[in-house]
Amino acid sequence: MTEEEEIKKQTLEILESRSRERGKLIPILQDIQAKFGYLPREAMLETANFLDIPESEVYSVATFYNQFRFVPPGKHQVKACLGTACQIKGGRIIIEAWQRELGIKVGETTTDREFGLERVACVGCCAMAPVTVVDEQVEGKVSPTRVKGILLAFDLAKQKTSKKVKKAKSS
Amino acid sequence: MKESAVKSPQETFERIQERALAEWDALSNSPKPRITIGTATCGRAAGALEVLKTFKEELAEKRVDAIITEVGCMGHCYAEPLVVITKPGLPPICYGYVTPGIAARLISDYILGNDPCPEFALGALEENELIPTIFDQPRFQYEKRILLARCGDIDPEDINQYIANGGYAALLKALGMAPQDIIEDITRSGLRGRGGAGFPTGDKWQICRDAPGTARYVICNADEGDPGAFMDRAILESDPHSVIEGMIIAGYAVGAAKGYIYVRIEYPLAVARVDTALRQSAELGLLGDDIMGHGFGFEIEVMRGSGAFVCGEETALIASLEGRRGWPWHRPPFPATEGLKNQPTLINNVKTLASVPPIIDRGAEWFANIGTPASKGTAVFALAGKVLNTGLIEIPMGTTLRKLIFEVGGGIPNGRKFKAVQIGGPSGGCLPESLLDLPIDFDSLTEAGAMMGSGGMVILDEDNCMVDTARYFLDFTRKESCGKCTFCRLGTAQMLDILEDITRGEGNPGDIALLEELAADIKGGALCGLGKTAPNPILTTLRYFHEEYEAHIAEKRCPAKVCPELTAFYILPVKCERSCDACVGSCPVEAIFSGKKGIKVIDQEKCVKCGSCVDACPPQYSAVIRISPVSELPPSEPRPPDKNGKD
Amino acid sequence: MEKIKLTIDGVPIRAKQGEKVLFAALDAGIYIPNLCAISGVRPHAGCRLCFVEIEGRPQPVTACTEEVAEGAIVHTDGPRIRRLQRTALELLLASHPIECKTCPANKHCELQNIASFLKVNLNTKRFRKKLRDLPVDDSHPDIILDPNMCVVCSKCIWACVEQRGIGALNYAFRGDRTIISAFGGDRLVDTRCDGCGLCAEVCPVGAISKNVKKST
């Protein structure tokens, strides 16, 4: 099965349990993104077909909301918070540090698809500002040095697993 | 589990309540030690789940029989993770900043031993002779907890704990009243909408009830989008039934059979806890087609908002709920007459709905006696920023900003000076020291150019630049503008451009006048409430901190030394301890090198102005300073070419 | 049906109940600048150009959202009205390429008309020029879509979705990135567009035009 067919099949599985109410478009898109990590083109087309609305309308709604992505996210998603509390405690410096260290801008993914960088408006942990959420882990009181530290930890973990893989292969 | 329909609502509820009270009594009077941990989002960010895990593991390992309860937010976010330990016969003691290490100590020393470890305690929760109570802190003199009364006290995932603490009694009472009488109670209580604008709640309910329609809806607006606000999240995570109960009463009063809770997708824990709460209410017959056998039916559905600040605006929220772009419509028609599916729709904020059960329960007069003549009841604020006691706070309306910030909030940390308080998020404004004696109520704040908003309050100190703060909010509104109307779509972008120029030192003398003109026109001309209030951060900073704008434009100077283009970092040679390398190691871009005699020098070309070196320089030297304007930077020695780019 | 009597700029006017002030005025030959209003459709109220003052109301209001009311006294001119209208127009012009000579809408462009009515120079320098550099879609044999010209009035979408029931086009994104787009940013030729050209007819500027070169 091609990737497109696979996406189509999995989308149909999501749609199966849904009613064909126009009002349910957003929850459906949320389910699709939960499944794939983004909104694949095929999945949006299937949704339009399912709800019997023009595909441009699905695209219109999806592009309006911050939540929806149209390219696959990085393996690790870095969400730097820029709520008010984070802003006044130097959140911009932390975003700059992430951009510098990852070599990408906000909204982009590293070429190896390891990291994606997002800016979020407030994760509600204002007492811990500045905050960055890496995958689901909330990191409080982040500094530029800590940004380096977090990335180093990922690097080490990756080396470890690749060594393990090598060992497993050689043994 | 549904109670038989032949019983009266009174009998049905009594049976439910009896069971809940029995469970609660068993818990309170248990001979086992009881450990309560706050695991709302802020607690989790501080490591509450690891602390919880330690307690569970240690108790199992040491074979101690104790009860662990997860509760919501206790309000003291600054001291998270928070743990309360109750030993039979002893007062409950609240511990703050708990780590897995402290958790282990508390088990060995207090639960197994007799040492209550006062060094980790914030205070006891009851009068006693052992430890001072937490209520001796100044904040409790001013706090009045109505909406937050149960938060941090009960397990939000156990409906019986809510019922045992007075929950759903107001619903029973309301079902025995005529809907019109409920609306009159709400009107007499003086309750005004807690979402920001402060529209009288009773009037809104009346309009909705009187509007012709084939169906009616109640929507709980939990799309708390203001950056820096987390009150609604905390209430939904800590006491979800209070909101649900308020919604059912509202539904009964206006004649609606269906309700929606529209909650941000960024709040996964709130969504999960609301889902659990809804399931439990339905199981007990407190939600459903025939509530407590009364005949009134009401159901509630949760909709997760996909991330659009504008959906906090009620017409945009409805568009989103209908599966469309969150574009606001011109009002009138107001949703109360023509809302969801063109039917009369009541939209209230989380805190407004949570205020309903106590009003019904304790009477309109009781509520009307709290607060000021025009703003009744309490206000819940999320206090954050440069303040000691960050967290959730509930105070009677009319309390002054000064009391809230300095008494309840404990003032500004690190000996810094207060500069401004930002209230109401991107629609609100920044108020200066001179307005701190202003009472907190809807009208005073609006008159000062800010607004109550939904309750975010961020404190700024002398190290914050007001132009940069205005720029930050405009950057937010520009990104969050829905794009429907010309003023907000293009006007905010223009204002942001001007502010960016000013913070970069590229401002022109005419910029302030242009900002003022444009701000006034956006305020008068934008389509929706969010567009109309988007200029508020600019208007208030221009009004109260005009000289900071002037300094940026005329002198290329940032008085707070924040704006990167106008600020340089410099190491004072006389203060630098030559053999210390702290700053060198802290610099993320290797901009600091050792110059002659080992004195550290910043390579201005490489410096990204992150300030890490200021934090890293040991306080006894304090050699790194910020300089603005950049033209005042003393000449430094050049970087030796051989060391450039090394290591 | 009972007619409503009101006065606009001193002229007594009779309009049918439920009619909006904007269309009552236009029908009576009194011009009020507007870009996004469509008669009989729930007002989009996005362009913010049709401000009028109604006696007894503290602030200017948009004529497209205001229903005619018995005895209402409406003014379409005045300093407060003109200030809001000029600012809105200048914001639009600052984000619009002024290349009238090569523009397909030249001489029948609403921005030109309104600028001349409000006495605003098309090359106004009050605000910063903020143009977008989006690709022009001339893939379709009948229609050319130049999103850089778009003023987000919504008329083309009403034409394509509501009038024709096709839905080849819709809005995409939001804020100052809002554009008119086909699904996924696809070329129009790859959509269900049947080239009816209604969108080009209703477009008040040169954002959507008939593909003259290819169709001749």
PDB file of C-alpha atoms in Angstrom, chain B residues 64-260:
ATOM      1  CA  VAL B  64       2.762   2.159  55.499  1.00  0.00           C
ATOM      2  CA  ASP B  65      -0.986   2.235  55.115  1.00  0.00           C
ATOM      3  CA  ALA B  66      -1.816   5.806  54.168  1.00  0.00           C
ATOM      4  CA  ILE B  67      -4.347   7.491  51.932  1.00  0.00           C
ATOM      5  CA  ILE B  68      -3.065   9.525  48.998  1.00  0.00           C
ATOM      6  CA  THR B  69      -5.428  12.020  47.411  1.00  0.00           C
ATOM      7  CA  GLU B  70      -4.687  14.071  44.316  1.00  0.00           C
ATOM      8  CA  VAL B  71      -6.242  17.507  44.472  1.00  0.00           C
ATOM      9  CA  GLY B  72      -6.208  20.564  42.252  1.00  0.00           C
ATOM     10  CA  CYS B  73      -4.574  23.941  42.620  1.00  0.00           C
ATOM     11  CA  MET B  74      -4.165  25.278  46.159  1.00  0.00           C
ATOM     12  CA  GLY B  75      -3.286  28.710  44.819  1.00  0.00           C
ATOM     13  CA  HIS B  76       0.292  28.933  46.076  1.00  0.00           C
ATOM     14  CA  CYS B  77       1.871  28.260  42.705  1.00  0.00           C
ATOM     15  CA  TYR B  78       5.174  29.808  43.784  1.00  0.00           C
ATOM     16  CA  ALA B  79       5.695  26.984  46.309  1.00  0.00           C
ATOM     17  CA  GLU B  80       4.715  24.046  44.099  1.00  0.00           C
ATOM     18  CA  PRO B  81       4.762  21.111  44.465  1.00  0.00           C
ATOM     19  CA  LEU B  82       2.484  21.369  47.501  1.00  0.00           C
ATOM     20  CA  VAL B  83       1.651  18.542  49.854  1.00  0.00           C
ATOM     21  CA  VAL B  84      -0.677  18.440  52.848  1.00  0.00           C
ATOM     22  CA  ILE B  85      -0.182  15.741  55.461  1.00  0.00           C
ATOM     23  CA  THR B  86      -2.872  14.977  58.003  1.00  0.00           C
ATOM     24  CA  LYS B  87      -2.120  12.573  60.822  1.00  0.00           C
ATOM     25  CA  PRO B  88      -5.022  11.489  62.989  1.00  0.00           C
ATOM     26  CA  GLY B  89      -5.382  13.797  65.958  1.00  0.00           C
ATOM     27  CA  LEU B  90      -2.963  16.357  64.514  1.00  0.00           C
ATOM     28  CA  PRO B  91      -3.641  19.460  62.436  1.00  0.00           C
ATOM     29  CA  PRO B  92      -3.155  19.191  58.669  1.00  0.00           C
ATOM     30  CA  ILE B  93       0.225  20.641  57.712  1.00  0.00           C
ATOM     31  CA  CYS B  94       0.990  22.136  54.321  1.00  0.00           C
ATOM     32  CA  TYR B  95       4.468  21.657  52.849  1.00  0.00           C
ATOM     33  CA  GLY B  96       5.859  23.636  49.928  1.00  0.00           C
ATOM     34  CA  TYR B  97       8.663  23.188  47.380  1.00  0.00           C
ATOM     35  CA  VAL B  98       8.467  19.436  47.974  1.00  0.00           C
ATOM     36  CA  THR B  99      11.024  17.335  46.121  1.00  0.00           C
ATOM     37  CA  PRO B 100      11.232  13.538  45.997  1.00  0.00           C
ATOM     38  CA  GLY B 101      13.963  13.850  48.669  1.00  0.00           C
ATOM     39  CA  ILE B 102      11.736  15.895  50.963  1.00  0.00           C
ATOM     40  CA  ALA B 103       8.876  13.465  50.331  1.00  0.00           C
ATOM     41  CA  ALA B 104      11.033  10.606  51.568  1.00  0.00           C
ATOM     42  CA  ARG B 105      12.011  12.631  54.640  1.00  0.00           C
ATOM     43  CA  LEU B 106       8.365  13.450  55.411  1.00  0.00           C
ATOM     44  CA  ILE B 107       7.512   9.764  55.361  1.00  0.00           C
ATOM     45  CA  SER B 108      10.389   8.649  57.553  1.00  0.00           C
ATOM     46  CA  ASP B 109      10.340  11.588  59.979  1.00  0.00           C
ATOM     47  CA  TYR B 110       6.692  12.570  60.211  1.00  0.00           C
ATOM     48  CA  ILE B 111       4.457   9.768  59.001  1.00  0.00           C
ATOM     49  CA  LEU B 112       6.574   7.072  60.627  1.00  0.00           C
ATOM     50  CA  GLY B 113       8.156   9.303  63.257  1.00  0.00           C
ATOM     51  CA  ASN B 114       6.921  12.263  65.235  1.00  0.00           C
ATOM     52  CA  ASP B 115       8.866  15.139  63.680  1.00  0.00           C
ATOM     53  CA  PRO B 116       6.524  17.294  61.593  1.00  0.00           C
ATOM     54  CA  CYS B 117       9.580  18.771  59.791  1.00  0.00           C
ATOM     55  CA  PRO B 118       8.635  22.424  60.310  1.00  0.00           C
ATOM     56  CA  GLU B 119      11.590  23.424  58.119  1.00  0.00           C
ATOM     57  CA  PHE B 120       9.639  22.285  55.040  1.00  0.00           C
ATOM     58  CA  ALA B 121       6.230  23.482  56.213  1.00  0.00           C
ATOM     59  CA  LEU B 122       4.429  26.528  54.890  1.00  0.00           C
ATOM     60  CA  GLY B 123       2.107  26.250  57.866  1.00  0.00           C
ATOM     61  CA  ALA B 124      -0.689  24.301  59.449  1.00  0.00           C
ATOM     62  CA  LEU B 125      -4.220  24.493  58.111  1.00  0.00           C
ATOM     63  CA  GLU B 126      -5.864  24.595  61.540  1.00  0.00           C
ATOM     64  CA  GLU B 127      -5.141  26.469  64.772  1.00  0.00           C
ATOM     65  CA  ASN B 128      -2.807  24.427  66.949  1.00  0.00           C
ATOM     66  CA  GLU B 129       0.040  24.728  69.410  1.00  0.00           C
ATOM     67  CA  LEU B 130       2.608  22.987  67.242  1.00  0.00           C
ATOM     68  CA  ILE B 131       3.217  25.112  64.139  1.00  0.00           C
ATOM     69  CA  PRO B 132       1.964  28.548  63.062  1.00  0.00           C
ATOM     70  CA  THR B 133      -0.928  28.331  60.643  1.00  0.00           C
ATOM     71  CA  ILE B 134      -0.690  29.292  57.017  1.00  0.00           C
ATOM     72  CA  PHE B 135      -3.508  31.765  57.652  1.00  0.00           C
ATOM     73  CA  ASP B 136      -1.128  33.941  59.662  1.00  0.00           C
ATOM     74  CA  GLN B 137       0.344  35.040  56.319  1.00  0.00           C
ATOM     75  CA  PRO B 138      -0.846  38.495  55.307  1.00  0.00           C
ATOM     76  CA  ARG B 139      -2.492  37.236  52.112  1.00  0.00           C
ATOM     77  CA  PHE B 140      -5.226  35.466  54.053  1.00  0.00           C
ATOM     78  CA  GLN B 141      -6.336  38.715  55.651  1.00  0.00           C
ATOM     79  CA  TYR B 142      -7.386  39.919  52.238  1.00  0.00           C
ATOM     80  CA  GLU B 143      -8.388  36.744  50.489  1.00  0.00           C
ATOM     81  CA  LYS B 144     -11.981  35.633  50.354  1.00  0.00           C
ATOM     82  CA  ARG B 145     -12.427  32.286  48.708  1.00  0.00           C
ATOM     83  CA  ILE B 146     -15.803  31.620  47.158  1.00  0.00           C
ATOM     84  CA  LEU B 147     -14.945  30.260  43.729  1.00  0.00           C
ATOM     85  CA  LEU B 148     -11.681  28.769  44.941  1.00  0.00           C
ATOM     86  CA  ALA B 149     -13.181  27.511  48.229  1.00  0.00           C
ATOM     87  CA  ARG B 150     -12.870  23.859  47.298  1.00  0.00           C
ATOM     88  CA  CYS B 151      -9.858  24.127  44.965  1.00  0.00           C
ATOM     89  CA  GLY B 152      -6.942  22.195  46.353  1.00  0.00           C
ATOM     90  CA  ASP B 153      -9.138  20.689  49.033  1.00  0.00           C
ATOM     91  CA  ILE B 154     -11.122  18.065  47.192  1.00  0.00           C
ATOM     92  CA  ASP B 155     -10.283  15.406  44.662  1.00  0.00           C
ATOM     93  CA  PRO B 156     -11.617  16.868  41.397  1.00  0.00           C
ATOM     94  CA  GLU B 157     -12.082  13.365  40.040  1.00  0.00           C
ATOM     95  CA  ASP B 158     -14.437  12.318  42.821  1.00  0.00           C
ATOM     96  CA  ILE B 159     -17.916  13.802  42.599  1.00  0.00           C
ATOM     97  CA  ASN B 160     -18.736  12.624  46.100  1.00  0.00           C
ATOM     98  CA  GLN B 161     -16.114  14.930  47.577  1.00  0.00           C
ATOM     99  CA  TYR B 162     -17.795  17.832  45.809  1.00  0.00           C
ATOM    100  CA  ILE B 163     -21.224  16.784  47.044  1.00  0.00           C
ATOM    101  CA  ALA B 164     -19.993  16.234  50.597  1.00  0.00           C
ATOM    102  CA  ASN B 165     -18.703  19.802  50.571  1.00  0.00           C
ATOM    103  CA  GLY B 166     -22.005  21.365  49.632  1.00  0.00           C
ATOM    104  CA  GLY B 167     -22.012  20.546  45.940  1.00  0.00           C
ATOM    105  CA  TYR B 168     -25.194  20.203  43.896  1.00  0.00           C
ATOM    106  CA  ALA B 169     -27.313  21.468  46.795  1.00  0.00           C
ATOM    107  CA  ALA B 170     -27.827  24.687  44.845  1.00  0.00           C
ATOM    108  CA  LEU B 171     -29.044  22.674  41.864  1.00  0.00           C
ATOM    109  CA  LEU B 172     -31.620  20.937  44.041  1.00  0.00           C
ATOM    110  CA  LYS B 173     -32.727  24.300  45.407  1.00  0.00           C
ATOM    111  CA  ALA B 174     -32.877  25.820  41.920  1.00  0.00           C
ATOM    112  CA  LEU B 175     -35.017  22.976  40.576  1.00  0.00           C
ATOM    113  CA  GLY B 176     -37.535  23.795  43.285  1.00  0.00           C
ATOM    114  CA  MET B 177     -37.734  27.413  42.088  1.00  0.00           C
ATOM    115  CA  ALA B 178     -39.459  28.970  39.107  1.00  0.00           C
ATOM    116  CA  PRO B 179     -36.866  29.759  36.406  1.00  0.00           C
ATOM    117  CA  GLN B 180     -37.861  33.414  36.455  1.00  0.00           C
ATOM    118  CA  ASP B 181     -37.144  33.589  40.197  1.00  0.00           C
ATOM    119  CA  ILE B 182     -33.638  32.216  39.628  1.00  0.00           C
ATOM    120  CA  ILE B 183     -32.951  34.928  37.065  1.00  0.00           C
ATOM    121  CA  GLU B 184     -34.216  37.534  39.491  1.00  0.00           C
ATOM    122  CA  ASP B 185     -31.886  36.181  42.179  1.00  0.00           C
ATOM    123  CA  ILE B 186     -28.933  36.427  39.811  1.00  0.00           C
ATOM    124  CA  THR B 187     -29.965  39.968  38.861  1.00  0.00           C
ATOM    125  CA  ARG B 188     -30.326  41.016  42.492  1.00  0.00           C
ATOM    126  CA  SER B 189     -26.954  39.516  43.376  1.00  0.00           C
ATOM    127  CA  GLY B 190     -25.366  42.073  41.027  1.00  0.00           C
ATOM    128  CA  LEU B 191     -23.191  39.413  39.381  1.00  0.00           C
ATOM    129  CA  ARG B 192     -21.402  40.719  36.284  1.00  0.00           C
ATOM    130  CA  GLY B 193     -19.739  38.609  33.618  1.00  0.00           C
ATOM    131  CA  ARG B 194     -16.255  37.495  34.616  1.00  0.00           C
ATOM    132  CA  GLY B 195     -15.018  37.183  31.040  1.00  0.00           C
ATOM    133  CA  GLY B 196     -13.864  40.751  30.808  1.00  0.00           C
ATOM    134  CA  ALA B 197     -16.495  43.277  29.856  1.00  0.00           C
ATOM    135  CA  GLY B 198     -18.631  42.866  32.961  1.00  0.00           C
ATOM    136  CA  PHE B 199     -22.107  42.710  31.416  1.00  0.00           C
ATOM    137  CA  PRO B 200     -24.798  42.106  34.088  1.00  0.00           C
ATOM    138  CA  THR B 201     -25.325  38.339  34.143  1.00  0.00           C
ATOM    139  CA  GLY B 202     -28.987  38.459  35.167  1.00  0.00           C
ATOM    140  CA  ASP B 203     -29.823  40.716  32.212  1.00  0.00           C
ATOM    141  CA  LYS B 204     -28.087  38.360  29.818  1.00  0.00           C
ATOM    142  CA  TRP B 205     -30.061  35.408  31.193  1.00  0.00           C
ATOM    143  CA  GLN B 206     -33.315  37.327  30.931  1.00  0.00           C
ATOM    144  CA  ILE B 207     -32.666  38.340  27.314  1.00  0.00           C
ATOM    145  CA  CYS B 208     -31.887  34.743  26.441  1.00  0.00           C
ATOM    146  CA  ARG B 209     -34.962  33.390  28.200  1.00  0.00           C
ATOM    147  CA  ASP B 210     -37.249  35.962  26.554  1.00  0.00           C
ATOM    148  CA  ALA B 211     -35.853  35.562  23.026  1.00  0.00           C
ATOM    149  CA  PRO B 212     -38.012  33.517  20.670  1.00  0.00           C
ATOM    150  CA  GLY B 213     -36.460  30.292  19.444  1.00  0.00           C
ATOM    151  CA  THR B 214     -36.991  26.607  18.859  1.00  0.00           C
ATOM    152  CA  ALA B 215     -34.092  25.605  21.100  1.00  0.00           C
ATOM    153  CA  ARG B 216     -31.748  27.325  23.537  1.00  0.00           C
ATOM    154  CA  TYR B 217     -28.121  26.689  24.399  1.00  0.00           C
ATOM    155  CA  VAL B 218     -25.755  27.427  27.253  1.00  0.00           C
ATOM    156  CA  ILE B 219     -22.063  27.760  26.465  1.00  0.00           C
ATOM    157  CA  CYS B 220     -19.301  27.891  29.032  1.00  0.00           C
ATOM    158  CA  ASN B 221     -16.479  30.003  27.631  1.00  0.00           C
ATOM    159  CA  ALA B 222     -13.265  28.373  28.829  1.00  0.00           C
ATOM    160  CA  ASP B 223     -11.168  29.577  25.912  1.00  0.00           C
ATOM    161  CA  GLU B 224      -8.812  31.339  28.264  1.00  0.00           C
ATOM    162  CA  GLY B 225      -6.489  32.805  25.673  1.00  0.00           C
ATOM    163  CA  ASP B 226      -4.883  35.708  27.518  1.00  0.00           C
ATOM    164  CA  PRO B 227      -1.214  34.926  27.863  1.00  0.00           C
ATOM    165  CA  GLY B 228      -0.547  35.143  31.584  1.00  0.00           C
ATOM    166  CA  ALA B 229      -3.962  33.978  32.743  1.00  0.00           C
ATOM    167  CA  PHE B 230      -4.705  30.573  34.211  1.00  0.00           C
ATOM    168  CA  MET B 231      -7.704  31.042  36.521  1.00  0.00           C
ATOM    169  CA  ASP B 232     -10.209  29.179  34.371  1.00  0.00           C
ATOM    170  CA  ARG B 233      -7.787  26.328  33.820  1.00  0.00           C
ATOM    171  CA  ALA B 234      -7.184  26.031  37.552  1.00  0.00           C
ATOM    172  CA  ILE B 235     -10.901  26.012  38.380  1.00  0.00           C
ATOM    173  CA  LEU B 236     -11.704  23.389  35.739  1.00  0.00           C
ATOM    174  CA  GLU B 237      -8.802  21.258  36.915  1.00  0.00           C
ATOM    175  CA  SER B 238      -9.536  21.681  40.612  1.00  0.00           C
ATOM    176  CA  ASP B 239     -13.307  21.977  40.983  1.00  0.00           C
ATOM    177  CA  PRO B 240     -14.964  21.127  37.649  1.00  0.00           C
ATOM    178  CA  HIS B 241     -18.357  20.337  39.172  1.00  0.00           C
ATOM    179  CA  SER B 242     -18.826  23.916  40.358  1.00  0.00           C
ATOM    180  CA  VAL B 243     -18.872  25.010  36.704  1.00  0.00           C
ATOM    181  CA  ILE B 244     -21.075  22.115  35.623  1.00  0.00           C
ATOM    182  CA  GLU B 245     -23.557  22.815  38.402  1.00  0.00           C
ATOM    183  CA  GLY B 246     -23.657  26.495  37.400  1.00  0.00           C
ATOM    184  CA  MET B 247     -24.316  25.478  33.795  1.00  0.00           C
ATOM    185  CA  ILE B 248     -27.200  23.180  34.674  1.00  0.00           C
ATOM    186  CA  ILE B 249     -28.810  25.918  36.769  1.00  0.00           C
ATOM    187  CA  ALA B 250     -28.299  28.391  33.923  1.00  0.00           C
ATOM    188  CA  GLY B 251     -29.844  25.900  31.507  1.00  0.00           C
ATOM    189  CA  TYR B 252     -32.874  25.456  33.731  1.00  0.00           C
ATOM    190  CA  ALA B 253     -33.242  29.220  34.195  1.00  0.00           C
ATOM    191  CA  VAL B 254     -33.105  30.153  30.514  1.00  0.00           C
ATOM    192  CA  GLY B 255     -34.868  27.030  29.257  1.00  0.00           C
ATOM    193  CA  ALA B 256     -31.983  25.299  27.524  1.00  0.00           C
ATOM    194  CA  ALA B 257     -31.565  21.558  27.197  1.00  0.00           C
ATOM    195  CA  LYS B 258     -28.035  21.505  25.859  1.00  0.00           C
ATOM    196  CA  GLY B 259     -24.765  23.009  26.995  1.00  0.00           C
ATOM    197  CA  TYR B 260     -21.242  23.166  25.624  1.00  0.00           C
TER     198      TYR B 260
END
